[in-house]
Coordinates of C-alpha atoms and ligand atoms in Angstrom, one line a residue:
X1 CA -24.1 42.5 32.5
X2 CA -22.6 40.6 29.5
X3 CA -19.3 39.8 30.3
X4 CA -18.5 39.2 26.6
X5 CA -16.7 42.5 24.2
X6 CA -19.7 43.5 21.9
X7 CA -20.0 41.1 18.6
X8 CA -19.0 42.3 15.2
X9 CA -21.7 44.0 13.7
X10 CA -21.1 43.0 10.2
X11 CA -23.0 40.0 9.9
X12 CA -21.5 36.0 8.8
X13 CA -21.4 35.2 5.4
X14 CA -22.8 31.9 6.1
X15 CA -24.8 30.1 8.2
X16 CA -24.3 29.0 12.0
X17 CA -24.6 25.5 10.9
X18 CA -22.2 25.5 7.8
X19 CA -19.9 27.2 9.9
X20 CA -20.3 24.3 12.5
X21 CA -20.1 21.3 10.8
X22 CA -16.8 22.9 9.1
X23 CA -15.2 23.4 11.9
X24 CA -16.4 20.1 13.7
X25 CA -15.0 18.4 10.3
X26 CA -11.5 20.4 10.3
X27 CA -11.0 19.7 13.9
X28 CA -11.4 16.4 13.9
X29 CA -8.4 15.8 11.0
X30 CA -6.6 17.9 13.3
X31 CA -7.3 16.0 16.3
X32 CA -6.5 12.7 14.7
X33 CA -3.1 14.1 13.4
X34 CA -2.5 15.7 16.9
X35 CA -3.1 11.9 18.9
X36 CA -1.3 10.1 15.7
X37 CA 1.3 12.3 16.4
X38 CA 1.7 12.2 20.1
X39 CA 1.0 8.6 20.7
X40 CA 3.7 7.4 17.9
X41 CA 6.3 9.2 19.0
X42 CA 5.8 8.1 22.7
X43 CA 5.9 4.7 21.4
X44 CA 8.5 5.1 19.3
X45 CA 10.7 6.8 22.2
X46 CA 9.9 3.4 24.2
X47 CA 11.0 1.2 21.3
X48 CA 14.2 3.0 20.7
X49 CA 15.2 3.0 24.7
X50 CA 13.9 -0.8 24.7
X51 CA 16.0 -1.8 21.2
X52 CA 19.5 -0.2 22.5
X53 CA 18.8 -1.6 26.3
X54 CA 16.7 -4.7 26.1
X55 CA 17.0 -8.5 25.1
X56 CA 19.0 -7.6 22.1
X57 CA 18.9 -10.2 19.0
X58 CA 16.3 -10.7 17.0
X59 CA 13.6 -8.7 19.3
X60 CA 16.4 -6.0 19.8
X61 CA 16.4 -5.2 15.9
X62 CA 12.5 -6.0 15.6
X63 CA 12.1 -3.3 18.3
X64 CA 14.5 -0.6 16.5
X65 CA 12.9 -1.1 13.5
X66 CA 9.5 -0.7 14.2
X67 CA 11.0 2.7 16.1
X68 CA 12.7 3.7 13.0
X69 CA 9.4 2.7 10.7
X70 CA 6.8 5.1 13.4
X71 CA 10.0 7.9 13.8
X72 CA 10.4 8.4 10.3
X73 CA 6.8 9.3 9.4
X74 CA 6.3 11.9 12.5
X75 CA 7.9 14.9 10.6
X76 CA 5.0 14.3 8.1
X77 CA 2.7 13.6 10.8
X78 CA 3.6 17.1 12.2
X79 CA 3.1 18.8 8.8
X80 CA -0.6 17.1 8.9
X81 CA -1.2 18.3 12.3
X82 CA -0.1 22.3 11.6
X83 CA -1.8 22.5 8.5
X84 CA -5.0 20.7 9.6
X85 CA -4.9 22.8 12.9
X86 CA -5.5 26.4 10.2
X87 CA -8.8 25.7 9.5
X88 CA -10.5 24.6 12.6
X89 CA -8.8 27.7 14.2
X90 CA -10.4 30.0 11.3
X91 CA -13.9 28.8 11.9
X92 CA -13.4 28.8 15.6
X93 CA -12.3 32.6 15.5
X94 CA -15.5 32.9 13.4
X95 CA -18.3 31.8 15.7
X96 CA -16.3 32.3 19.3
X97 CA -14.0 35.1 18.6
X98 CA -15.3 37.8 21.1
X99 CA -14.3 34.7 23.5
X100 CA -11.1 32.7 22.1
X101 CA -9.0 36.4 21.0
X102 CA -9.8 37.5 24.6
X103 CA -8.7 34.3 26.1
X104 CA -5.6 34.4 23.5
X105 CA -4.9 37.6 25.0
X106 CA -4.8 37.0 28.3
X107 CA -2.2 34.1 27.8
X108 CA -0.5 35.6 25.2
X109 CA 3.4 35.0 26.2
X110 CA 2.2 31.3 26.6
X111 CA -0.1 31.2 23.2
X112 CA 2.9 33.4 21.0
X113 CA 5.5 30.9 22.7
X114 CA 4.0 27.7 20.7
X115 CA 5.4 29.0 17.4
X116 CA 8.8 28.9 19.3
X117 CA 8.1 25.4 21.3
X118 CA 6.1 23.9 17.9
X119 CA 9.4 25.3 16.0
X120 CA 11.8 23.1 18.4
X121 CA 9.7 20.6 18.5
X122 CA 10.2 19.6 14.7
X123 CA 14.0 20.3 14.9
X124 CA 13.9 17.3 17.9
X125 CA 11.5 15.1 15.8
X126 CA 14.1 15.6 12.0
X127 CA 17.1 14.5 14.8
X128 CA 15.2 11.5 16.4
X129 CA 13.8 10.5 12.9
X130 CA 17.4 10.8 11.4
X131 CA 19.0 9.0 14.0
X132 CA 16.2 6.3 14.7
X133 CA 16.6 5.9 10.6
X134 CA 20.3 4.9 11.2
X135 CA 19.9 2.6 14.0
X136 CA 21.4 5.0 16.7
X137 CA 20.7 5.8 19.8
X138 CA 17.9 8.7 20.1
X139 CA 15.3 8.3 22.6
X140 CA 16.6 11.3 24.2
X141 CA 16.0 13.6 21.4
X142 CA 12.3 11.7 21.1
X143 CA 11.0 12.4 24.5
X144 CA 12.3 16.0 24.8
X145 CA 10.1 16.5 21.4
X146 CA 7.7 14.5 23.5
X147 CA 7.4 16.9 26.4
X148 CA 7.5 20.2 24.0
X149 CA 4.5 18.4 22.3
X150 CA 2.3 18.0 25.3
X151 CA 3.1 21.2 26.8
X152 CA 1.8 22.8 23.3
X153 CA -1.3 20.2 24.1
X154 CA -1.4 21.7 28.0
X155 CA -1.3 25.7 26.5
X156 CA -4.1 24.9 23.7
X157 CA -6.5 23.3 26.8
X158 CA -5.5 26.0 28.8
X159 CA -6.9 28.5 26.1
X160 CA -9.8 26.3 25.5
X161 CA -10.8 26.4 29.1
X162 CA -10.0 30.0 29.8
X163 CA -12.1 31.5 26.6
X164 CA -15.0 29.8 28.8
X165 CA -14.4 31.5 31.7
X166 CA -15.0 35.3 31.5
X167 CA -15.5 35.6 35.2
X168 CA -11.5 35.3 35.5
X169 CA -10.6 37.8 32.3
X170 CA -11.3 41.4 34.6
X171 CA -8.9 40.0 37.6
X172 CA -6.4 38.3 35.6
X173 CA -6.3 41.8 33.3
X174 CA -6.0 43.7 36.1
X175 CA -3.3 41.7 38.2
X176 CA -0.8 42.1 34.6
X177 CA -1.5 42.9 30.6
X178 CA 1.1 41.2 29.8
X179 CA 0.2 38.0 29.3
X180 CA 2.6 35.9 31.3
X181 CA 0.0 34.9 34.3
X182 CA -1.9 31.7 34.1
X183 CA -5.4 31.1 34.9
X184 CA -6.4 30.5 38.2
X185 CA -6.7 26.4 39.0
X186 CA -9.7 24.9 36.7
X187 CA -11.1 21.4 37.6
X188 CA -11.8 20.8 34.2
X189 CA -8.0 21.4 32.7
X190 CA -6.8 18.7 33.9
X191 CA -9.2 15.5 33.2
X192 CA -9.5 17.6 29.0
X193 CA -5.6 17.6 28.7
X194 CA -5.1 13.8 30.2
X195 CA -8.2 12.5 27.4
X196 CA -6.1 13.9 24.6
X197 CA -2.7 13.1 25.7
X198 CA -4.6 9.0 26.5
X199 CA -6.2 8.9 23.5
X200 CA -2.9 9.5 21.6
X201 CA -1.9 6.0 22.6
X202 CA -5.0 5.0 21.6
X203 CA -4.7 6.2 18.4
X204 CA -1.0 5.7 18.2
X205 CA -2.0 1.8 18.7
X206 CA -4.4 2.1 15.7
X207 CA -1.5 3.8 13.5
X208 CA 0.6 0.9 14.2
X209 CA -2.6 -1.4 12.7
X210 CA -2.7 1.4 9.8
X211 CA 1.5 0.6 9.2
X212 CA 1.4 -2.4 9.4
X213 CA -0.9 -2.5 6.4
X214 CA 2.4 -1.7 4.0
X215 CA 3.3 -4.5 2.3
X216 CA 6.8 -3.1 1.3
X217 CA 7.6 -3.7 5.2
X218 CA 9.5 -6.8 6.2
X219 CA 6.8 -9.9 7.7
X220 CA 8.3 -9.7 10.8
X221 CA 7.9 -6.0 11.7
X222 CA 4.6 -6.0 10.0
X223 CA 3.1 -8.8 12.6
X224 CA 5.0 -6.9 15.0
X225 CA 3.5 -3.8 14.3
X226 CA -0.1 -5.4 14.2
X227 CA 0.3 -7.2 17.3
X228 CA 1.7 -4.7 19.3
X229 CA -0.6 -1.6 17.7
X230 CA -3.6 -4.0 18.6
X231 CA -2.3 -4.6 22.2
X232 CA -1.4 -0.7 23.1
X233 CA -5.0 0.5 21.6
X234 CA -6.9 -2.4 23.2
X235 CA -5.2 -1.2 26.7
X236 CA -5.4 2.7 26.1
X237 CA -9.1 2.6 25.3
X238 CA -9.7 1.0 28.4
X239 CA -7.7 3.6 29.9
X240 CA -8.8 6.4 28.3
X241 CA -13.0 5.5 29.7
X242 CA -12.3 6.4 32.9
X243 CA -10.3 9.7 31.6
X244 CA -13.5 10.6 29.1
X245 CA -16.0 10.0 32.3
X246 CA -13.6 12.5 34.6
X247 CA -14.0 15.1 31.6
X248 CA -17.6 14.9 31.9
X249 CA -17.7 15.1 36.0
X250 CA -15.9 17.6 36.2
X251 CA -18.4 19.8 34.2
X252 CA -20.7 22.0 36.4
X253 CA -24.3 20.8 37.3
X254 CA -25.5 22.9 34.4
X255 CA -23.7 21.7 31.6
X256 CA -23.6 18.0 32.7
X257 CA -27.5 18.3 32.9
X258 CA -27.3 19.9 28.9
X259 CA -25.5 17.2 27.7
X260 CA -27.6 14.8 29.2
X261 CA -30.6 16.4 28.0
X262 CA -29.7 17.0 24.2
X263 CA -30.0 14.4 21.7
X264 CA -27.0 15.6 19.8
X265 CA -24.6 15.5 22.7
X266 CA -26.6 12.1 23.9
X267 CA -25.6 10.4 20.1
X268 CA -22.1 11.9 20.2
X269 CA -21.4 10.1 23.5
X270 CA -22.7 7.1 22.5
X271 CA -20.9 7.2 19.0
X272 CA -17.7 7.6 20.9
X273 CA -18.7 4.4 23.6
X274 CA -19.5 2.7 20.6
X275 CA -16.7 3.3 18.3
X276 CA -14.0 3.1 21.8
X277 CA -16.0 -0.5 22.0
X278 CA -14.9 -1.4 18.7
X279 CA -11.6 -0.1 18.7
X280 CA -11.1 -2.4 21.8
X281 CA -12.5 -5.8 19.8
X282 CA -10.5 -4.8 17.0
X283 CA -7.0 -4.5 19.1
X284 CA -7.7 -7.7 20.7
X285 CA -8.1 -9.1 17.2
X286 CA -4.9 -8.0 16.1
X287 CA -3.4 -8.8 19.3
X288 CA -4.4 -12.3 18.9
X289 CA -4.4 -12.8 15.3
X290 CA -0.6 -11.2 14.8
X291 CA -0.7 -11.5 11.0
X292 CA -1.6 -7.9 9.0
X293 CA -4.2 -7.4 6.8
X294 CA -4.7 -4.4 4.9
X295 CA -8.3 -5.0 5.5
X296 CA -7.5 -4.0 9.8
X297 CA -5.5 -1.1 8.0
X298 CA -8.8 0.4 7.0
X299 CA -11.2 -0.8 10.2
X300 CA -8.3 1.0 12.2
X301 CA -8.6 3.8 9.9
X302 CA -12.0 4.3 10.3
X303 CA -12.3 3.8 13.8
X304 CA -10.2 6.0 14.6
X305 CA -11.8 9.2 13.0
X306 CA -15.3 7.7 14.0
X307 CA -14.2 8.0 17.4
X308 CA -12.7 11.5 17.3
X309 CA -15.9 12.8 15.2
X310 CA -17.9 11.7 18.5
X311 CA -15.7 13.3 20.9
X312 CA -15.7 16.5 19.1
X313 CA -18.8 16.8 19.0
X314 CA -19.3 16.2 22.3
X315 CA -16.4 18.6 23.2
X316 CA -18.4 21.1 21.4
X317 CA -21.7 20.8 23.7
X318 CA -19.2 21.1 26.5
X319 CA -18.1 24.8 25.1
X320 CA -21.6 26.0 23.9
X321 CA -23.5 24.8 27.0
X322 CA -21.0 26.5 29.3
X323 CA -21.0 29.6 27.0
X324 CA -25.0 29.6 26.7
X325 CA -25.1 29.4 30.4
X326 CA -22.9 32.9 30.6
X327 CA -24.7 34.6 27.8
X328 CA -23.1 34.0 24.7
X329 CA -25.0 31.7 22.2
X330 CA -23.2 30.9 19.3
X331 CA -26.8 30.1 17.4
X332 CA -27.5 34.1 18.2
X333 CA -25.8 35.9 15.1
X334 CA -26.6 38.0 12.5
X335 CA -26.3 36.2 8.9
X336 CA -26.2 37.4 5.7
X337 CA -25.5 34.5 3.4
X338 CA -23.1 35.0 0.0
X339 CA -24.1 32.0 -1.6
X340 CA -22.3 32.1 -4.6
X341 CA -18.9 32.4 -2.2
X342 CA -19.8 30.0 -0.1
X343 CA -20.7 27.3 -3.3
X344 CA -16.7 28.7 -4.2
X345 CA -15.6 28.1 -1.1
X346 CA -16.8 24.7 -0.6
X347 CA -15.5 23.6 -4.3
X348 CA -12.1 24.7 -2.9
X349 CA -12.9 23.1 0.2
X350 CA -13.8 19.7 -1.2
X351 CA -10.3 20.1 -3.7
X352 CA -8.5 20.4 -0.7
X353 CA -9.8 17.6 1.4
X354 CA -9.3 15.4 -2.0
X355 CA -5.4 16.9 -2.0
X356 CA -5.0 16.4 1.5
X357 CA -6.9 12.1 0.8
X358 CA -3.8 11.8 -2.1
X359 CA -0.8 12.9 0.2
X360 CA -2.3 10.1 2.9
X361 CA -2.1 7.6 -0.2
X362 CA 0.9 8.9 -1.6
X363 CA 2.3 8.5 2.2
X364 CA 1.2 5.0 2.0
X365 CA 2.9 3.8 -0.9
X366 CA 5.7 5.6 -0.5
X367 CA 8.9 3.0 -0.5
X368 CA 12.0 4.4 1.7
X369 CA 15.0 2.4 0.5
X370 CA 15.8 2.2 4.4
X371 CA 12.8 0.5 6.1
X372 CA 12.9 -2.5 7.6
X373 CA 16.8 -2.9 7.5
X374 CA 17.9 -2.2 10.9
X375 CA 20.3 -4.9 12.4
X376 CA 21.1 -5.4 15.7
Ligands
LIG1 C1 2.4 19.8 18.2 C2 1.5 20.6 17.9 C3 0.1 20.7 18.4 C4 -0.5 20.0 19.4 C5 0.2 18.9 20.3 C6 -1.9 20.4 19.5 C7 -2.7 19.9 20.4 C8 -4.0 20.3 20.6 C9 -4.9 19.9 21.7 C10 -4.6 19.0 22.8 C11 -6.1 20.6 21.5 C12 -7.3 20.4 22.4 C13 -7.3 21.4 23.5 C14 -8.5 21.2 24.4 O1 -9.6 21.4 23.9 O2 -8.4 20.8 25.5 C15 -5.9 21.4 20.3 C16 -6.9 22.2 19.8 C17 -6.7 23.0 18.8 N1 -5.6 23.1 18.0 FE1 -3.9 22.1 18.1 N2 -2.1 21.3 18.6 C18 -0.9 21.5 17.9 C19 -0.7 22.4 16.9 C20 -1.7 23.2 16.4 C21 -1.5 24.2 15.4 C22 -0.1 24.5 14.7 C23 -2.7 24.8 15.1 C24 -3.1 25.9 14.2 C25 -2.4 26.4 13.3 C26 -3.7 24.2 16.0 C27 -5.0 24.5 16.0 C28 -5.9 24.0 17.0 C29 -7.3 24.4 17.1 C30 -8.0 25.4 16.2 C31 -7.8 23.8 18.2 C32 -9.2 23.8 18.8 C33 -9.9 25.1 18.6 C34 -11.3 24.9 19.1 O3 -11.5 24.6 20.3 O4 -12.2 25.1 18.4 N3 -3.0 23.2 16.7 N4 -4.7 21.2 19.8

């Protein structure tokens, strides 16, 4: 018996594929915005506890600055992560909607509750910006926005494990509809969770690199920034391998065996060893080197998505191969192609992208009066 509701008979107006690499594309931004995001303002927390209760002096104000320079970008970090979070969620309700609405259902007090969690969340990270900015005290207000963060993180892997698991949906629907109970204990949850919440020290190391970059920025705090970025990503990554390896053991037999056996899923792991190889000589590097160079800015940059391209993909064998091996095949759909839409949509698409490239650079050379002026 299929355990899946029945698919929608009108067919996609595009292919499998297109819809794929869209969403592999979209998720990816969203990802990278998502670890920027949850790395920088861990980091940020730490800097602002260590400014107001550490060595004091020159360090003290190096430290509050470079809190002040990572706090003041995350309310435009977080507008990056919603709006790059829309379209990978489209294309995912696309190609595994019969699986992600049921899923979505199932948790729904949980899934409804991150508007309200999300919606704190930025009221916390406007407060700790603003007070960071001024050279006060706000750690506090940091790590509470912290913990709303990851629990958001913990509810979206929740989903992402339970839409995979239609075994549980008939028990859990019968024990309650209304949408309060959690899944039953997953061995996977935990090990998927820990690699994003990991990686975003990774990648929060990496958007120290990318700051440091700005020239407007005082020398000190700029070699600060480099140094310290290069340190925390060159330690993460580290950290984070024995994290990604966990994620894969704890896969069943089946799927493990699928993603050893498929050349895409083979490539994507070894893109991500690679680029978590490169990531680690180039945070030495900086480490080491301690003077910025726009030149790391970009190598950071790059890295960074390179290695979040991999691990998507690679996520994505994990779903299909679990999916395939319960009777739902994304490949498996009826498709009547609209051609002339989809040339529309990806003109659109491409526009959009180009908007989103300019706000980055715009974010870049943006010149706040207050950077780089905290003393201690
Ligand atoms: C602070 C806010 C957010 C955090 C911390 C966050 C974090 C995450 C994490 C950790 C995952 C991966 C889950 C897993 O596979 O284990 C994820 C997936 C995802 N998130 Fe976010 N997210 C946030 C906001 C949003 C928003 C506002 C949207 C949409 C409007 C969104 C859309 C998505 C989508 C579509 C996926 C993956 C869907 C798929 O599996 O294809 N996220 N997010």
């Amino acid at each position: 018996m299929n355990m899946f509701p029945a698919v929608d008979p009108i067919p996609l107006p595009a292919p499998v594929w297109l819809f794929k690499a869209l969403h592999v594309a979209t998720l990816a931004l969203h990802f990278v915005a998502v670890e920027v995001f949850l790395g920088s303002l861990l980091v940020a927390v730490w800097l602002s506890l260590r400014g107001r209760a550490g060595a004091g002096g020159a360090l003290g104000a190096l430290r509050l600055n470079a809190a002040s320079t990572l706090a003041r970008h995350l309310p435009v970090v977080l507008t990056f992560v919603i709006n790059l979070g829309v379209p990978p969620l489209l294309f995912a309700q696309v190609l595994y909607g019969r699986a992600l609405y049921t899923s979505s259902v199932l948790i729904g007090v949980y899934w409804i509750g991150v508007v309200f969690l999300l919606t704190a969340c930025y009221w916390l990270v406007y407060r700790f910006a603003a007070r960071a900015e001024a050279g006060r005290s706000a750690w506090l207000l940091g790590l509470a926005a912290w913990l709303l963060a990851g629990a958001i993180a913990r509810i979206y892997s929740t989903n992402m494990t339970l839409m995979l698991r239609p075994e549980q949906w008939g028990a859990m629907y019968s024990a309650t509809a209304l949408g309060w109970r959690l899944p039953p204990a997953d061995p996977t949850l935990g090990p998927r969770w820990l690699f994003m919440l990991s990686g975003g020290l990774v990648m929060g190391g990496l958007w120290m690199i990318w700051l440091s970059g700005r020239k407007h920025l005082t020398e000190g705090l700029r070699s600060y920034l480099v140094s310290n970025g290069g340190r925390l990503a060159a330690v993460m990554v580290v950290a984070q391998a024995p994290v990604a390896y966990r994620v894969f053991r704890a896969q069943p037999e089946a799927v493990r065996a699928g993603l050893n056996g498929t050349t895409v899923y083979q490539l994507a792991g070894v893109a991500w060893l690679v680029a978590a190889g490169l990531i680690l000589a180039l945070g030495l590097w900086c480490a080491w080197r301690k003077s910025p160079a726009s030149k790391a800015s970009w190598i950071a940059a790059a890295l960074g998505l390179a290695a979040m391209l991999s691990a998507v993909v690679y996520r994505d064998g994990i779903r299909d191969l679990t999916l395939v091996g319960k009777g739902f095949d994304v490949w498996q759909r009826a498709v009547a192609t609209n051609w002339p839409v989809v040339a529309l949509f990806l003109v659109v698409f491409v526009a959009g992208l180009a908007a989103v490239g300019w706000l980055v650079s715009v974010m870049r050379r943006a010149k706040p009066v207050s950077e780089g002026g905290i003393e201690n």
